Tab-separated table of C-alpha atoms in Angstrom:
chain	number	residue	atom	x	y	z
A	1	MET	CA	-17.453	-81.845	12.788
A	2	LEU	CA	-18.963	-84.437	15.443
A	3	ILE	CA	-16.818	-87.374	16.721
A	4	LYS	CA	-18.407	-90.628	15.693
A	5	THR	CA	-19.348	-91.412	19.424
A	6	ILE	CA	-21.836	-88.475	19.206
A	7	GLN	CA	-23.021	-89.210	15.683
A	8	ALA	CA	-23.880	-92.775	17.175
A	9	LYS	CA	-25.603	-91.567	20.244
A	10	TRP	CA	-28.008	-89.256	18.103
A	11	LYS	CA	-28.429	-91.471	15.056
A	12	LEU	CA	-32.087	-92.487	16.187
A	13	PHE	CA	-33.294	-88.985	16.526
A	14	ARG	CA	-34.689	-86.715	14.336
A	15	ARG	CA	-34.633	-83.422	16.213
A	16	PRO	CA	-31.653	-81.103	15.623
A	17	ILE	CA	-28.292	-81.270	17.435
A	18	ASN	CA	-26.728	-78.555	19.498
A	19	ILE	CA	-23.216	-78.888	18.183
A	20	ILE	CA	-20.339	-79.768	20.577
A	21	ARG	CA	-18.058	-78.406	17.977
A	22	GLN	CA	-14.817	-80.119	16.935
A	23	SER	CA	-14.726	-77.704	13.865
A	24	CYS	CA	-13.541	-78.349	10.526
A	25	SER	CA	-12.237	-74.738	10.302
A	26	ASN	CA	-8.623	-74.389	11.470
A	27	ALA	CA	-6.930	-70.796	10.764
A	28	ASP	CA	-3.298	-72.099	11.868
A	29	ASN	CA	-3.454	-75.112	9.391
A	30	LYS	CA	-0.305	-75.072	6.998
A	31	LEU	CA	0.504	-77.136	3.811
A	32	VAL	CA	2.694	-80.252	4.552
A	33	LYS	CA	4.592	-79.834	1.652
A	34	ASP	CA	6.984	-76.747	0.522
A	35	GLU	CA	5.223	-74.707	-2.286
A	36	ASN	CA	8.284	-73.197	-3.639
A	37	ASN	CA	8.312	-74.822	-6.671
A	38	ASN	CA	6.673	-72.849	-9.634
A	39	ASP	CA	5.499	-76.183	-11.046
A	40	ASN	CA	2.854	-76.112	-8.306
A	41	PHE	CA	1.115	-72.877	-9.883
A	42	LYS	CA	0.888	-73.765	-13.664
A	43	ASN	CA	-2.544	-73.847	-14.653
A	44	TRP	CA	-3.320	-72.817	-10.923
A	45	LYS	CA	-7.045	-71.635	-12.044
A	46	GLU	CA	-7.782	-74.424	-14.177
A	47	LYS	CA	-7.145	-76.588	-11.107
A	48	LEU	CA	-8.785	-74.419	-8.607
A	49	HIS	CA	-12.066	-74.344	-10.661
A	50	SER	CA	-11.913	-78.051	-11.430
A	51	ASN	CA	-12.392	-78.690	-7.611
A	52	MET	CA	-14.418	-75.829	-6.774
A	53	LEU	CA	-18.003	-76.610	-8.804
A	54	VAL	CA	-20.929	-74.391	-8.689
A	55	TYR	CA	-24.301	-75.648	-10.051
A	56	GLU	CA	-26.634	-72.885	-10.157
A	57	ASN	CA	-30.331	-73.881	-9.583
A	58	PHE	CA	-29.827	-77.128	-8.472
A	59	ILE	CA	-32.719	-76.912	-6.117
A	60	THR	CA	-36.150	-75.482	-6.987
A	61	GLU	CA	-38.057	-72.339	-5.426
A	62	ASP	CA	-40.348	-75.361	-3.842
A	63	GLU	CA	-37.314	-77.285	-2.757
A	64	GLU	CA	-36.060	-74.464	-1.152
A	65	LYS	CA	-38.884	-73.444	0.713
A	66	SER	CA	-39.651	-76.956	1.900
A	67	LEU	CA	-36.155	-77.146	3.384
A	68	LEU	CA	-36.738	-73.823	5.043
A	69	GLU	CA	-39.750	-75.148	6.647
A	70	GLU	CA	-38.166	-77.749	8.011
A	71	VAL	CA	-34.945	-75.813	9.670
A	72	ASP	CA	-36.060	-72.453	10.391
A	73	PRO	CA	-38.226	-72.931	13.046
A	74	TYR	CA	-35.413	-74.082	15.139
A	75	MET	CA	-32.982	-72.115	13.824
A	76	GLN	CA	-35.012	-69.046	14.743
A	77	ARG	CA	-34.630	-70.544	18.527
A	78	LEU	CA	-30.946	-69.968	18.435
A	79	ARG	CA	-29.250	-66.759	19.032
A	80	TYR	CA	-26.524	-65.463	16.664
A	81	GLU	CA	-22.867	-65.718	17.871
A	82	TYR	CA	-20.216	-63.311	17.173
A	83	ASP	CA	-17.205	-65.068	18.930
A	84	HIS	CA	-16.773	-68.194	17.100
A	85	TRP	CA	-14.381	-70.590	19.329
A	86	ASP	CA	-11.719	-70.633	16.644
A	87	ASN	CA	-12.305	-67.110	15.146
A	88	ALA	CA	-13.592	-68.299	11.956
A	89	ILE	CA	-17.086	-67.227	11.624
A	90	HIS	CA	-18.763	-64.088	12.488
A	91	GLY	CA	-22.685	-63.592	13.044
A	92	TYR	CA	-23.671	-67.230	12.728
A	93	ARG	CA	-26.050	-70.121	14.249
A	94	GLU	CA	-25.599	-73.737	13.837
A	95	THR	CA	-27.169	-77.056	14.349
A	96	GLU	CA	-26.791	-80.970	12.739
A	97	PHE	CA	-30.101	-82.680	11.377
A	98	PRO	CA	-29.725	-86.278	11.666
A	99	ARG	CA	-33.407	-87.058	10.134
A	100	TRP	CA	-35.400	-85.028	7.494
A	101	ASN	CA	-38.991	-85.372	6.224
A	102	THR	CA	-39.844	-87.341	3.188
A	103	GLU	CA	-39.518	-84.554	0.668
A	104	ASN	CA	-36.442	-82.666	1.937
A	105	THR	CA	-34.903	-86.287	2.284
A	106	LYS	CA	-34.984	-86.716	-1.689
A	107	VAL	CA	-33.217	-83.426	-1.868
A	108	ILE	CA	-30.441	-84.488	0.538
A	109	ASN	CA	-29.808	-87.648	-1.184
A	110	ARG	CA	-29.800	-85.756	-4.553
A	111	ILE	CA	-26.655	-83.624	-3.122
A	112	ARG	CA	-25.079	-86.756	-1.746
A	113	GLU	CA	-25.356	-88.752	-5.176
A	114	LYS	CA	-24.140	-85.394	-7.379
A	115	ALA	CA	-21.179	-85.069	-4.851
A	116	PHE	CA	-19.871	-88.286	-3.196
A	117	PRO	CA	-18.667	-91.444	-4.998
A	118	PRO	CA	-20.739	-94.517	-4.172
A	119	GLU	CA	-17.801	-95.970	-2.195
A	120	MET	CA	-17.027	-92.729	-0.002
A	121	GLN	CA	-18.358	-92.773	3.416
A	122	GLN	CA	-20.504	-89.752	4.409
A	123	LEU	CA	-21.103	-88.234	7.987
A	124	GLY	CA	-24.923	-89.056	8.355
A	125	LEU	CA	-25.422	-85.852	10.207
A	126	VAL	CA	-26.166	-82.752	7.870
A	127	HIS	CA	-24.786	-79.373	9.218
A	128	VAL	CA	-27.014	-76.422	9.014
A	129	LEU	CA	-25.006	-73.097	8.931
A	130	ASP	CA	-27.149	-69.733	9.453
A	131	LEU	CA	-24.950	-66.757	8.643
A	132	ALA	CA	-26.406	-63.484	9.413
A	133	GLU	CA	-27.126	-60.491	6.961
A	134	ASP	CA	-24.240	-58.732	8.752
A	135	GLY	CA	-22.108	-62.155	9.312
A	136	TRP	CA	-19.225	-63.488	7.158
A	137	ILE	CA	-16.422	-66.614	7.267
A	138	LYS	CA	-12.972	-65.562	7.825
A	139	PRO	CA	-10.537	-66.958	5.478
A	140	HIS	CA	-9.213	-70.535	6.973
A	141	VAL	CA	-8.309	-74.016	5.510
A	142	ASP	CA	-10.032	-76.996	6.797
A	143	SER	CA	-8.513	-79.417	9.119
A	144	HIS	CA	-7.541	-82.842	7.849
A	145	ARG	CA	-8.333	-84.346	11.388
A	146	PHE	CA	-12.134	-83.478	11.410
A	147	CYS	CA	-13.005	-82.846	7.720
A	148	GLY	CA	-13.534	-85.384	4.843
A	149	GLU	CA	-12.257	-84.894	1.196
A	150	ILE	CA	-15.225	-83.617	-0.017
A	151	ILE	CA	-17.767	-80.853	1.390
A	152	ALA	CA	-21.065	-80.424	-0.527
A	153	THR	CA	-23.260	-77.180	0.165
A	154	ILE	CA	-26.867	-75.894	-1.056
A	155	SER	CA	-27.326	-72.027	-0.371
A	156	LEU	CA	-30.824	-70.897	0.954
A	157	LEU	CA	-32.051	-67.291	1.005
A	158	SER	CA	-29.333	-65.562	-0.450
A	159	ASP	CA	-26.359	-65.084	-3.017
A	160	ALA	CA	-22.830	-64.814	-1.433
A	161	ILE	CA	-19.189	-64.384	-2.719
A	162	MET	CA	-16.857	-66.856	-1.527
A	163	ARG	CA	-12.933	-66.232	-1.829
A	164	LEU	CA	-10.336	-68.562	-2.124
A	165	THR	CA	-6.428	-67.667	-1.683
A	166	TYR	CA	-3.403	-70.038	-1.919
A	167	VAL	CA	-2.194	-70.713	1.434
A	168	ARG	CA	0.958	-68.139	1.750
A	169	TYR	CA	0.606	-67.133	-1.358
A	170	GLU	CA	-2.815	-65.300	-0.866
A	171	LYS	CA	-1.792	-61.994	-2.742
A	172	GLN	CA	-0.606	-63.800	-5.811
A	173	TYR	CA	-3.106	-66.788	-6.073
A	174	TRP	CA	-6.805	-66.183	-5.404
A	175	ASP	CA	-10.201	-65.942	-7.071
A	176	ASP	CA	-13.489	-64.938	-6.138
A	177	ILE	CA	-16.366	-67.543	-6.914
A	178	PHE	CA	-20.240	-66.238	-7.106
A	179	VAL	CA	-22.476	-68.741	-5.119
A	180	PRO	CA	-25.898	-68.276	-6.178
A	181	ARG	CA	-29.011	-68.827	-4.235
A	182	ARG	CA	-30.458	-72.375	-4.877
A	183	SER	CA	-27.083	-73.633	-6.107
A	184	LEU	CA	-24.875	-76.280	-4.865
A	185	TYR	CA	-21.054	-75.971	-4.762
A	186	ILE	CA	-19.077	-78.852	-4.274
A	187	MET	CA	-15.572	-78.711	-2.800
A	188	LYS	CA	-12.732	-81.074	-3.070
A	189	GLY	CA	-9.171	-81.583	-3.611
A	190	VAL	CA	-6.937	-78.556	-3.783
A	191	ALA	CA	-9.720	-76.111	-3.364
A	192	ARG	CA	-10.236	-77.692	0.371
A	193	HIS	CA	-6.761	-78.241	1.442
A	194	LYS	CA	-4.346	-75.815	-0.389
A	195	TYR	CA	-6.604	-72.738	-0.237
A	196	ASN	CA	-8.371	-70.414	2.325
A	197	HIS	CA	-11.621	-70.013	1.819
A	198	GLU	CA	-13.902	-67.280	3.130
A	199	VAL	CA	-17.499	-65.944	2.581
A	200	LEU	CA	-17.168	-62.069	2.085
A	201	SER	CA	-19.314	-59.836	4.183
A	202	LYS	CA	-22.145	-57.951	2.841
A	203	GLU	CA	-20.052	-54.555	2.610
A	204	ASP	CA	-17.380	-56.682	0.552
A	205	SER	CA	-19.695	-58.481	-1.698
A	206	ILE	CA	-18.620	-57.296	-5.169
A	207	PHE	CA	-18.288	-59.884	-8.102
A	208	ASN	CA	-17.103	-58.275	-11.456
A	209	GLY	CA	-17.663	-54.940	-10.371
A	210	LYS	CA	-21.250	-55.627	-9.651
A	211	VAL	CA	-22.925	-55.455	-5.684
A	212	VAL	CA	-23.710	-58.351	-4.710
A	213	ASP	CA	-26.823	-58.279	-2.188
A	214	LYS	CA	-25.826	-60.468	0.638
A	215	LYS	CA	-28.749	-61.239	3.147
A	216	ARG	CA	-29.153	-64.005	5.597
A	217	ARG	CA	-27.869	-67.254	4.484
A	218	ILE	CA	-28.437	-70.832	5.408
A	219	SER	CA	-25.909	-73.581	4.213
A	220	ILE	CA	-27.052	-77.260	4.055
A	221	ILE	CA	-23.776	-78.898	4.326
A	222	CYS	CA	-22.838	-82.735	3.755
A	223	ARG	CA	-19.546	-84.011	4.206
A	224	SER	CA	-17.740	-87.188	3.593
A	225	GLU	CA	-16.072	-88.874	6.602
A	226	PRO	CA	-12.579	-88.000	7.709
A	227	GLU	CA	-9.983	-90.366	6.424
């Protein structure tokens, strides 16, 4: 996300930041190693799910309300974008929060304690991504240059379906992950760097044969520092 100099510039302020983007998404990102060895696909789904963890009801309804009361007034002043600069997101608005009120700080700290090892450096800014009801996130792999090893996300307002597809083998190795409202998901390892990930559109949001009523969704996202 933001480079360290921008992070340092804003660290003393509490108000949200308009993002000068160096995006984590990279639609052209490729795997470094050759993946033709079939050993790479042994127990692929088990490996995927051990690196894509979903914790349902990680926050309460009251905690969700408190987070929304802090972020929504600012988000409502932004317009939804439909032409993301690297073509990764359709129908979104976003910002980054350097400071939170006392109650919400407790929630953010709980996310960090759950997701990151104590010795891992974390970005101080928290990314807030508001996806419109008619919005979706297109398949992409996060860039190693701008993104760390672990991403931890709280989902507000709506359930969603995340689809992960193995790079270059998208039709053979893929899985849909149900991400409920108020859940925390932690993505790391192979899930981050060997799989495309996307959030399905409202029309495509079907999980195990059942329609998922995707609505406007706000993600509260914590990240580790890029290595």
